[in-house]
Coordinates of C-alpha atoms and ligand atoms in Angstrom, one line a residue:
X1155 CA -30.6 159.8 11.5
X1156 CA -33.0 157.6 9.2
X1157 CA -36.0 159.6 7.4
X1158 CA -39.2 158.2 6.5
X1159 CA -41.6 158.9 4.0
X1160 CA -43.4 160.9 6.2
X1161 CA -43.4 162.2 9.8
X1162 CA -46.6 163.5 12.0
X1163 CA -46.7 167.4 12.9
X1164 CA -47.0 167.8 16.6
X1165 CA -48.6 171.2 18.3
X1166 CA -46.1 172.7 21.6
X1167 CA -46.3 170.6 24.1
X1168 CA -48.0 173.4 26.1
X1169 CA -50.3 174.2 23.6
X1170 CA -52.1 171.2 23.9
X1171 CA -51.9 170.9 28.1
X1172 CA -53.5 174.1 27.6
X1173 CA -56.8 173.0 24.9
X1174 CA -57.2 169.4 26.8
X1175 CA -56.8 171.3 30.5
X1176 CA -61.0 171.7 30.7
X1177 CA -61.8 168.7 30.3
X1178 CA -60.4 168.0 33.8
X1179 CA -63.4 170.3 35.0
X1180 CA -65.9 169.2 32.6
X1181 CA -65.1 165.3 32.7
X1182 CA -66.4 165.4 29.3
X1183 CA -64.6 163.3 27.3
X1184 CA -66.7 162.3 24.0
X1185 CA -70.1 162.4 22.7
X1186 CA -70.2 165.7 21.0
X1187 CA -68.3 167.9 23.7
X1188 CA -67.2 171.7 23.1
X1189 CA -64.0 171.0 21.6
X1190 CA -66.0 168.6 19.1
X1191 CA -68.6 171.3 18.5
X1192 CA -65.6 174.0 18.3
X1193 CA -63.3 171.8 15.5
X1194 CA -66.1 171.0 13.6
X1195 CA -68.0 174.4 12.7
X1196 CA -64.1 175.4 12.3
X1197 CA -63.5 173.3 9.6
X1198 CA -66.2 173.3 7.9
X1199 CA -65.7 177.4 7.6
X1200 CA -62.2 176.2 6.7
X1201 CA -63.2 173.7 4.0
X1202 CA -65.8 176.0 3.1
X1203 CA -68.5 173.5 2.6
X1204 CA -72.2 173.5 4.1
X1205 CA -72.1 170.4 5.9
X1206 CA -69.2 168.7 8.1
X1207 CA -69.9 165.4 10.6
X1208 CA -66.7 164.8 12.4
X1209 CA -65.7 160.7 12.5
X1210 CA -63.0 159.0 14.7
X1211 CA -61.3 158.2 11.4
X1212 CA -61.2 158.7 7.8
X1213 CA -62.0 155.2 6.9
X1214 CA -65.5 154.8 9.3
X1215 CA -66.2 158.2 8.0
X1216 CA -66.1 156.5 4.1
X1217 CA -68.1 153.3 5.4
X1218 CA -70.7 155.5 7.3
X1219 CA -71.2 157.7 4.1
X1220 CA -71.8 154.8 1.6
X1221 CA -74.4 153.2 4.1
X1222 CA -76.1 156.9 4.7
X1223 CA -76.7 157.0 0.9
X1224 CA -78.4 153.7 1.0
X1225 CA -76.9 151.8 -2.3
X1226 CA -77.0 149.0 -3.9
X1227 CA -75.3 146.7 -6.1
X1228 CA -71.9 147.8 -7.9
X1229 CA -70.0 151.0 -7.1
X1230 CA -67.2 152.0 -9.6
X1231 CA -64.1 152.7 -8.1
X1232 CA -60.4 152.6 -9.1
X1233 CA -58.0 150.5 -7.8
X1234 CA -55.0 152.8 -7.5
X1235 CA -55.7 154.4 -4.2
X1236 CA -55.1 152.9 -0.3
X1237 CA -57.2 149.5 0.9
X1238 CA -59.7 151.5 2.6
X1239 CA -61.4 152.7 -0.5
X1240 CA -62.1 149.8 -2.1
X1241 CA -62.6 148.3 1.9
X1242 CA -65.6 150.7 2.5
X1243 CA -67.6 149.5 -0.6
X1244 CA -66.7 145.4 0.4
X1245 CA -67.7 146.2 3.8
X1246 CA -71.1 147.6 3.1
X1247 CA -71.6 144.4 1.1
X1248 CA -71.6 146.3 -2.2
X1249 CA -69.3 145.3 -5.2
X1250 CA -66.7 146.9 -6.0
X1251 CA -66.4 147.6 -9.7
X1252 CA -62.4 148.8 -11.1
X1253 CA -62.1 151.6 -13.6
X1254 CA -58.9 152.8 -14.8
X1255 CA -56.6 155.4 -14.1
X1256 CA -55.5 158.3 -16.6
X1257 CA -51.5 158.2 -17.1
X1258 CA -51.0 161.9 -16.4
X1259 CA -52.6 162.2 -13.1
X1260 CA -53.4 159.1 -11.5
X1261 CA -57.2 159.8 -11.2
X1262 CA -60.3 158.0 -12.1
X1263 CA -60.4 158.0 -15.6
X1264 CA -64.1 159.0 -16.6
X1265 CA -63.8 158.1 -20.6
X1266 CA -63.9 154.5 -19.7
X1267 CA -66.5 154.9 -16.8
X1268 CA -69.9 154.4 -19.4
X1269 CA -68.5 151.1 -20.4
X1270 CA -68.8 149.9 -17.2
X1271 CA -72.0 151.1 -15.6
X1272 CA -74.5 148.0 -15.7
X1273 CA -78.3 148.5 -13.8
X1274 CA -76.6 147.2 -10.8
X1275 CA -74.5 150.2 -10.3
X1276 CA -75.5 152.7 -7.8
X1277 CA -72.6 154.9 -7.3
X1278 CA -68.1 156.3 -8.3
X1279 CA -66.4 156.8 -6.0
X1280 CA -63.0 158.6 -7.3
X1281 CA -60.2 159.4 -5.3
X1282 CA -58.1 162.3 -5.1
X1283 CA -55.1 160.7 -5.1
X1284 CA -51.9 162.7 -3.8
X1285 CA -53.8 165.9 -4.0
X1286 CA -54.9 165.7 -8.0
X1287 CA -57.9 166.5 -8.4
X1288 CA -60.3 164.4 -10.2
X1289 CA -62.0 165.0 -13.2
X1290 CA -65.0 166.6 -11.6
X1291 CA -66.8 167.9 -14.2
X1292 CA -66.7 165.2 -16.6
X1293 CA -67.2 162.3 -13.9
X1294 CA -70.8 164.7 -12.8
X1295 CA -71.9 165.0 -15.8
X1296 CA -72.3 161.0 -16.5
X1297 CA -73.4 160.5 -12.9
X1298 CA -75.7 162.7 -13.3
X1299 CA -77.0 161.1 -17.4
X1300 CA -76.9 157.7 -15.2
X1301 CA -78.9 159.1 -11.4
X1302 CA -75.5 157.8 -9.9
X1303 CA -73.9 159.1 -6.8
X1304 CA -70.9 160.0 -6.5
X1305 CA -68.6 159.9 -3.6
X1306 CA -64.9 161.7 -3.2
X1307 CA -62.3 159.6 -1.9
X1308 CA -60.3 163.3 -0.5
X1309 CA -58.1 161.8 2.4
X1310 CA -55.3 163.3 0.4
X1311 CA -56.9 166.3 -0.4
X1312 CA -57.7 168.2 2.6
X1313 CA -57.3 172.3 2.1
X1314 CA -57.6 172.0 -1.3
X1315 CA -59.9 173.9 -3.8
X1316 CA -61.3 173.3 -7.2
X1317 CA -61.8 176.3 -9.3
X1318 CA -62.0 178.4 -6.0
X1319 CA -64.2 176.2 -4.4
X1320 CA -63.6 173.8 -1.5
X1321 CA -62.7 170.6 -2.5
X1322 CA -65.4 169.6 -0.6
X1323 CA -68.1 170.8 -2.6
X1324 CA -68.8 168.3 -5.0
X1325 CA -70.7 165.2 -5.4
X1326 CA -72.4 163.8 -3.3
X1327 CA -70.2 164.1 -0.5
X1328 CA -66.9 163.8 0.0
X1329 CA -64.4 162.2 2.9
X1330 CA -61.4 163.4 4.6
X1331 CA -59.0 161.4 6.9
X1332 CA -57.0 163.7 9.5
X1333 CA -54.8 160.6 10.7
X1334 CA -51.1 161.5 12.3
X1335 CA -49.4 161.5 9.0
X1336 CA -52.2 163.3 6.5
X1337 CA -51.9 167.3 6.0
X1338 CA -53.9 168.4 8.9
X1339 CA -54.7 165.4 11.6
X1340 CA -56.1 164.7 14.5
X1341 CA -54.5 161.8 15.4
X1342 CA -56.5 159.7 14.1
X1343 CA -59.9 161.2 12.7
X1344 CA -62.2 161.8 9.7
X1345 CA -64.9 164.1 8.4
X1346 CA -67.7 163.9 5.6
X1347 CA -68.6 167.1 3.9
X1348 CA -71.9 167.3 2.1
X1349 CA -73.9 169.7 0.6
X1350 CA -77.4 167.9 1.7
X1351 CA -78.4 168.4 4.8
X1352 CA -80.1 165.2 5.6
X1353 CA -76.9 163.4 4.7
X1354 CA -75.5 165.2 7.1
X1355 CA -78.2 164.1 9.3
X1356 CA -78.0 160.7 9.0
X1357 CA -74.0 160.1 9.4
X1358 CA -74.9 162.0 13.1
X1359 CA -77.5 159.0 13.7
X1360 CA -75.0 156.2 12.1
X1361 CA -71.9 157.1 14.1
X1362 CA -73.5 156.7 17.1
X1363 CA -75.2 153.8 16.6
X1364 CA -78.4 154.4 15.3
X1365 CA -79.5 156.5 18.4
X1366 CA -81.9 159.5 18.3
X1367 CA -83.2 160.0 21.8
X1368 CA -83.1 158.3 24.9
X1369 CA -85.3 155.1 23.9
X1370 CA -84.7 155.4 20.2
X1371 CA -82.4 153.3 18.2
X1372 CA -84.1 153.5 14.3
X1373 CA -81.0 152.0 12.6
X1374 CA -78.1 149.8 12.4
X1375 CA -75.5 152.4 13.1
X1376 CA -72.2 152.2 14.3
X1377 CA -69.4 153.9 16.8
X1378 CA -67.6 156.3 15.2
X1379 CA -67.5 159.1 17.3
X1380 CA -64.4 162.0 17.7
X1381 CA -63.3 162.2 21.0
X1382 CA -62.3 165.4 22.9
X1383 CA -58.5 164.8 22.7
X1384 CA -59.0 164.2 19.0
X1385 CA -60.8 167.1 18.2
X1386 CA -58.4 169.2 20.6
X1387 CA -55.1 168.1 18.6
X1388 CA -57.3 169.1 15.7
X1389 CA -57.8 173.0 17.2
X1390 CA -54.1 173.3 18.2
X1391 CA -53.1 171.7 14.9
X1392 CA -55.0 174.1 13.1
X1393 CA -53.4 177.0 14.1
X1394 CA -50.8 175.9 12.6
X1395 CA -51.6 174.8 9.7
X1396 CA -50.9 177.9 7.4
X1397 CA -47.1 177.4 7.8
X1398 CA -47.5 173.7 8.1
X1399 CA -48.3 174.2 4.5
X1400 CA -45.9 176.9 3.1
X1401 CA -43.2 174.4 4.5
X1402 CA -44.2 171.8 2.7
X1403 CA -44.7 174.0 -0.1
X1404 CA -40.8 174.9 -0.1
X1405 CA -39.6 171.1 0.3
X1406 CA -41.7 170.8 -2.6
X1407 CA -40.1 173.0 -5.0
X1408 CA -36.5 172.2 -3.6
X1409 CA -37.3 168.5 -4.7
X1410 CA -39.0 170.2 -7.8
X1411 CA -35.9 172.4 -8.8
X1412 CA -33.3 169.3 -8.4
X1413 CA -35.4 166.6 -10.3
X1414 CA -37.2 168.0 -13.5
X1415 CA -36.0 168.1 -16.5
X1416 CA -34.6 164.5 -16.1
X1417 CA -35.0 161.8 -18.7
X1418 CA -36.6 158.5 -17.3
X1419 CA -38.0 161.1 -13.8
X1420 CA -41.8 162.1 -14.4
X1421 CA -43.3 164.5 -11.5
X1422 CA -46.5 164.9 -10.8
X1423 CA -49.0 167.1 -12.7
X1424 CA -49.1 170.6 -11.9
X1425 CA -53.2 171.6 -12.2
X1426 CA -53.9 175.0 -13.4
X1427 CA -57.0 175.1 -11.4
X1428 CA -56.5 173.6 -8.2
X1429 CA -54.4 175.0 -4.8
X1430 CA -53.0 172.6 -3.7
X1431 CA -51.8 171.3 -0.3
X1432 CA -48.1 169.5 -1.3
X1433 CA -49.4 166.3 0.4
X1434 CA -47.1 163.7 -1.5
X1435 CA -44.7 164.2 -3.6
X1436 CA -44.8 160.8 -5.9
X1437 CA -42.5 160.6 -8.9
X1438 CA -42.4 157.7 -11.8
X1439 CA -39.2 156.2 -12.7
X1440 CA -40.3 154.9 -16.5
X1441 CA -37.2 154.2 -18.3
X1442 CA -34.4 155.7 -16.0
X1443 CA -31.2 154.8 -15.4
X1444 CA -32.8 152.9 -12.4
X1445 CA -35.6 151.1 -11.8
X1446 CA -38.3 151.9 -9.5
X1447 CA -37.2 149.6 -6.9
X1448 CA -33.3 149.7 -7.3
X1449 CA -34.6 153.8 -6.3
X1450 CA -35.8 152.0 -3.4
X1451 CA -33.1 149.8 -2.8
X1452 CA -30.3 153.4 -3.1
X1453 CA -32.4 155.5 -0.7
X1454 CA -32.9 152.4 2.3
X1455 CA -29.0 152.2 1.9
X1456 CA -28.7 155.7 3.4
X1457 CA -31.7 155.2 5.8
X1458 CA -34.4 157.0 3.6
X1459 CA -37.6 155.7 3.5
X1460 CA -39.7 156.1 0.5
X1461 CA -42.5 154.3 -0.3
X1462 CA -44.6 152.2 -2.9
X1463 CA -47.2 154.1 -2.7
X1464 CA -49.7 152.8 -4.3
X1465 CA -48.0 149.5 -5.1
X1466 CA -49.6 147.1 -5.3
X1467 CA -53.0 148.2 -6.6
X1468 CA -55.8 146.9 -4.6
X1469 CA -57.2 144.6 -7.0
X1470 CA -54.4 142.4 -6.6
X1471 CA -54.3 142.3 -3.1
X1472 CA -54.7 138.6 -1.7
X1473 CA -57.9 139.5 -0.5
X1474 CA -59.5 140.5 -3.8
X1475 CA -56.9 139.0 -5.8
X1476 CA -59.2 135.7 -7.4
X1477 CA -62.1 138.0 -8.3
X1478 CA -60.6 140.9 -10.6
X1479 CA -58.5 140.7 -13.7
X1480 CA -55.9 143.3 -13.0
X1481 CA -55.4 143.4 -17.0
X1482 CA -58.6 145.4 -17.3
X1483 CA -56.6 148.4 -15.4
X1484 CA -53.2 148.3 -17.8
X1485 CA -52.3 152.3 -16.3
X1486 CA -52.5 151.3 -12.8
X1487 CA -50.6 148.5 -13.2
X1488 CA -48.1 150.5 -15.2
X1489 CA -47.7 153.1 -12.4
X1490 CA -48.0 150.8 -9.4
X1491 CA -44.8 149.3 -11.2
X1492 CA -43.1 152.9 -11.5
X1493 CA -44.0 155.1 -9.0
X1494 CA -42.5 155.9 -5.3
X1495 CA -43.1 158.4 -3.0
X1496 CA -40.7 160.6 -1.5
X1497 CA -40.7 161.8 1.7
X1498 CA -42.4 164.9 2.2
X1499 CA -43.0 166.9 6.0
X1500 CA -43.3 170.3 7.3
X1501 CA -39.7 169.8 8.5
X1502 CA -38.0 167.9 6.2
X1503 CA -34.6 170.1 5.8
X1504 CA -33.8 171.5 2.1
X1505 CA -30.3 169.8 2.7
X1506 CA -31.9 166.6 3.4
X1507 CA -34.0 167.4 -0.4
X1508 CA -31.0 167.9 -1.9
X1509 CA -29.0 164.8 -0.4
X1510 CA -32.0 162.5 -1.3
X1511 CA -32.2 163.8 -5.0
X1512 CA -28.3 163.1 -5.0
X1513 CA -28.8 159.7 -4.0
X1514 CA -31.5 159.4 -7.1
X1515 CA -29.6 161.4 -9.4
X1516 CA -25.8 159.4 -9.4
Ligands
PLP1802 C1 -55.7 157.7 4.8 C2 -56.6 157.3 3.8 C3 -57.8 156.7 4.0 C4 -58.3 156.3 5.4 O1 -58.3 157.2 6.4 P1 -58.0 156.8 7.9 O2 -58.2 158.1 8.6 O3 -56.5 156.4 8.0 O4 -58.9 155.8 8.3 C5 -58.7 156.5 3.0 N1 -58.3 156.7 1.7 C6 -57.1 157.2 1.4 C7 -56.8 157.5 -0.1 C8 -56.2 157.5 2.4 O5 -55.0 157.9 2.1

């Protein structure tokens, strides 16, 4: 049997019958229902933030934020994360603005961000891409020198926390996705966390279109509303998600134990002060015995499916690709060229870790 790079956790069948089987009484299927209201003061205890708005996908969720903080102009950004990153700042007619990646994690790297803020930039928005952790402190400290905002990019970083805190805490606000193949999904869905309560406010307004009473409409919002049977895969999944994450956490080290160590293989970072949530598990061919894609190329022969992911960096994609000079982000080039990521689930077998690090290794 083929395995892909990644493969969406699923609730018992019953479970779900059983969380959606109200809603036959109620006939309440959207708009802010109880299992709405129920999933989102549950997750925001869970991310531990002060302020959660619950959006039918991670990508509305990032477009809906940058609108709610009203900005202008250039927002700096890096190019080594998934379209809808750079997407969101495009489609709030804002330009985007590429910084550069640091080599040993992947993230934003903040020592070049000074150089590029001009009077027309408003806002960073960093990602936390595969679960590393930006450089939070250092990427504050010049938004704060410069009255920027600054916007986390944590699809892939869900659970996680920061020197004991939620990952959610910081910045201005930050975004999650819970589509079918993040961490913790809810088929497709998204979530903004913020510390400001009239942020909070607003996203309520802009996801459902503007409206805030019967006859008023004060903005230009949008539709992007959870529904019930979202938010109800997001209760049963949950429950779950405790040992959803300890299994990762074992396929994780299995692919760990069998690949460090070897010349040409570079894992990902380890950082001191985050827990993390074993999200991806990307790994950077740089002089091995193989290339990057011949990798590729071994592990589709047995039906495995990795992936380029992030290859190729946004700033050369055909819709962006006459406007930016992908020279002026040499790292992300580097490991766009280099990196693939392995498959990584809940119930990926240790046997299957071990075959697929055989197929790498000879
Ligand atoms: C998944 C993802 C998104 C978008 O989330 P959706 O819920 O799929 O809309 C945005 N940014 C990153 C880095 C992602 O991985």
């Amino acid at each position: 049997m083929s395995i892909l790079v990644t493969r969406s956790s699923l609730p018992p069948f019953e479970e779900f019958q059983e969380e959606i089987q109200s809603m036959w009484e109620t006939h309440w299927l959207t708009n802010l229902g109880v299992k709405h209201c129920e999933l989102e003061e549950k997750l925001r205890t869970y991310l531990d933030v002060f302020n959660l708005s619950l959006f039918t996908n991670g990508h509305l969720a990032l477009e809906m934020v940058l609108q709610a903080l009203e900005l202008t102009g250039e927002v700096i950004t890096t190019p080594f994360s998934f379209a809808s990153t750079t997407h969101a700042i495009v489609r709030n007619g804002l330009e985007p603005v590429f910084c550069d990646i640091k080599a040993s994690d992947y993230t934003l790297d903040p020592s070049l961000l000074e150089a590029l803020i001009t009077e027309k930039t408003s806002a960073i928005l960093p990602v936390h891409v595969y679960g590393n952790v930006c450089d939070i402190d250092a990427i504050q400290k010049i938004a704060d020198k410069y009255n920027l905002r600054v916007i986390y990019d944590a699809a892939h970083a869900f659970a996680e926390t920061y020197k004991g805190q939620g990952i959610g805490n910081f910045g201005d606000a930050s975004m999650f996705s819970f589509h079918a193949t993040k961490v913790f999904h809810t088929i497709e869905g998204g979530a903004v966390s913020t510390s400001n309560a009239s942020i909070k406010q607003k996203l309520e307004m802009l996801k459902n279109f503007g409206i805030t009473g019967p006859e008023d409409i004060v903005d230009v919002g949008g539709n992007a509303k959870m529904n019930e049977f979202q938010a109800a895969m997001g209760l049963c999944n949950l429950r779950h998600l405790g040992e959803e994450i300890a299994k990762r956490k074992q396929v994780v080290e299995r692919y760990r134990e069998n690949l460090t160590g070897i010349s040409g293989i570079k894992l990902n970072t380890v950082q001191a002060v985050v827990i993390e949530n074993y999200a991806y598990f990307p790994v950077v061919f740089d002089q091995y015995r193989y290339t990057r894609d011949q990798v590729f190329e071994k592990l589709k022969e047995h039906e495995i499916y990795a992936r380029k992911y992030f290859y190729p960096t946004i700033n050369t994609f055909a819709c962006y690709s006459d406007r930016y000079d992908v020279n002026e982000t040499p790292i992300a080039q580097y490991i766009a060229d280099r990196v693939l990521t392995l498959p990584l689930y809940a119930d990926l077998s240790l046997g299957d870790v071990d075959r697929i690090c055989d197929i790498i290794t000879t």
